[in-house]
Amino acid sequence: MESSRAPHRDPAAPAARHVVVIGGGIAGLAAAHRLLGAGVRVTLLEATARLGGKLWAGEIEGAPVDLGAESMLARRPEGVALAEAVGLGPRLQPPTATTASVWTRGRLRPMPRGHVMGVPGDPAALAGLLSEEGLARLAEEPGLPPTEIGDDIAVGAYVAERLGREVVDRLVEPLLGGVYAGDAYRISMKAAVPQLFGAARTHGSLLAAVRGLQSGQDPLAAARPVFAGVEGGVGRLADAVADAVRAAGGEIVLETPVLGLARRADGWHIRTTGRPLTADGVIMAAPAWAASVLLADESPAAAAGLATVEYASMALVTMAFRRADADPVLPDGSGFLVPPVDGRTIKASTFSTRKWGWTADAAPGLFLLRTSIGRYGEEEQLQREDAELVDVSLRDLGAATGLTARPVATEVTRWTDGLPQYPVGHLDRVARIREAVAKLPGLRVCGAAYDGVGIPACVASAQRAADEIIATSTPARGTARGAGE
Ligand SMILES: Cc1cc2nc3c(=O)[nH]c(=O)nc-3n(C[C@H](O)[C@H](O)[C@H](O)COP(=O)(O)OP(=O)(O)OC[C@H]3O[C@@H](n4cnc5c(N)ncnc54)[C@H](O)[C@@H]3O)c2cc1C
């Protein structure tokens, strides 16, 4: 167990409010950081021995590498701003390769430019990627009658109706799958691609809606990098936020799963595998399945809503090759996506050494890449042993790129129940959960299950939860008390 020193406090001063944060992923860490900035006393409890959750700065063959999330959207401010606030500004790096491919219809084909989650403004952008019939179907779209969207619709259902299934199967599905490991025919357009949802409601034609979105883009903003990484790995963001939390006097306790929560007259009672705690407030930053169990007594309605959030599992196979073996063979670009319809096992490969300058510099003799395996509803692939996942990755990589070399090191990272699914109606579900949670004084929820799975969205939900606690939490209690009383 690891914990930082308790903050120095003048015994005569009134005690600060004490908030317990449950979960040490990026959401819990960001919430703790925000609370401390407002003078709140914080204890963060993490079930495992490692902070960061889905962020994990690891190593392969002595080289730093992300074993979980590896980049963050830079077009949203919250992730980059948090990185800057904890001193990582100089380490933020845009990807060095911005082109990618799609492995479909028997070969690698350039990922088209100028699309919104796979939906083009100009059908010509998909030439080469779609069959002639697929392209012809796309061209019919402006003449089709408007599609009824209602309050929400699955991205795949809507795009297939407007543009034909081929666009969904070859482009929308692998792009959405890259973010959610989900199924395009289930994922909510309102939750997952809100800009498309909004535009589609005001245009009869989807192609026209996307052109409208594209023409409304600020050219300066459009020229800025879409994604940012962190030198050494985006996982370092979690480590840096944790350092900042400790430096501000926050207490971080590892290997301490929370087992139960109860609200009493003197505040929240938090039962753990170690010492019990009391607090004025609680931020629940654990995944939905854990939050559901913990809230079952105090808010059966919130617990029931959280229990309906399904998760997809996946595995990442990270490999280090000798640079001389892989570099001349692998194509340019940051890697490739694989549409499920093409019947391969891997769903994507990221060429880390091409994508991130810091990776190339940190391991000049190596070529690092990773494959990902596993989508919602296709978890049977993950029953295989690690060695089989490596073999199947090598087979697919070889078929796609001609790579025949064996890696010098491999690392399989399994993310069981790693990504929450956002099916049609997700935003209503979240609103119902939040409504139930709002009845619990001093308790808020945050993290990937609510407003977006990406790092900036998780940070935003954490900051919102912290701000609400700061604004509404019960007044400080009269006497200073250490965590654990
Ligand atoms: C393989 C993978 C790759 C990804 N790649 C990207 C990417 O490149 N860019 C991007 O923006 N997003 C990416 N994502 C999504 C993003 O990383 C996650 O959605 C986000 O990090 C989730 O953060 P979180 O804090 O909500 O949850 P988590 O990271 O899941 O953290 C929750 C924490 O709560 C702890 N916990 C659970 N139960 C308890 C309990 N009872 N008591 C105490 N602690 C508990 C867990 O151990 C965990 O540490 C990726 C996700 C995965 C799985």
mmCIF file of C-alpha atoms in Angstrom, residues 17 70 73 82 115 123 130 142 158 170 182 199-200 205 210 236 256 286 297 311 325 368 412 430 474:
data_model
loop_
_atom_site.group_PDB
_atom_site.id
_atom_site.type_symbol
_atom_site.label_atom_id
_atom_site.label_comp_id
_atom_site.label_asym_id
_atom_site.label_seq_id
_atom_site.Cartn_x
_atom_site.Cartn_y
_atom_site.Cartn_z
ATOM 1 C CA ARG A 17 -14.295 19.529 3.848
ATOM 2 C CA GLU A 70 -2.166 6.172 -26.332
ATOM 3 C CA LEU A 73 -8.227 14.401 -28.626
ATOM 4 C CA LEU A 82 -4.968 19.132 -17.475
ATOM 5 C CA HIS A 115 -15.110 12.722 -43.326
ATOM 6 C CA PRO A 123 -18.676 10.688 -52.304
ATOM 7 C CA LEU A 130 -15.805 1.111 -51.628
ATOM 8 C CA PRO A 142 -29.227 13.422 -52.190
ATOM 9 C CA TYR A 158 -28.938 5.893 -40.075
ATOM 10 C CA ARG A 170 -15.953 -0.517 -44.385
ATOM 11 C CA GLY A 182 -18.609 -1.389 -30.217
ATOM 12 C CA ALA A 199 -26.488 18.333 -38.545
ATOM 13 C CA ALA A 200 -28.566 15.385 -39.755
ATOM 14 C CA SER A 205 -29.291 14.887 -47.088
ATOM 15 C CA VAL A 210 -21.432 16.744 -43.538
ATOM 16 C CA ARG A 236 2.261 9.616 -17.903
ATOM 17 C CA THR A 256 -7.910 -0.511 -1.257
ATOM 18 C CA ALA A 286 -15.185 3.648 -10.620
ATOM 19 C CA ASP A 297 -28.240 0.673 -0.819
ATOM 20 C CA TYR A 311 -18.825 -3.098 -21.480
ATOM 21 C CA ASP A 325 13.429 -5.894 -39.938
ATOM 22 C CA LEU A 368 7.209 -0.758 -31.883
ATOM 23 C CA VAL A 412 -0.322 -8.851 -24.237
ATOM 24 C CA VAL A 430 -27.221 8.970 -18.053
ATOM 25 C CA THR A 474 -22.210 20.062 3.268
#
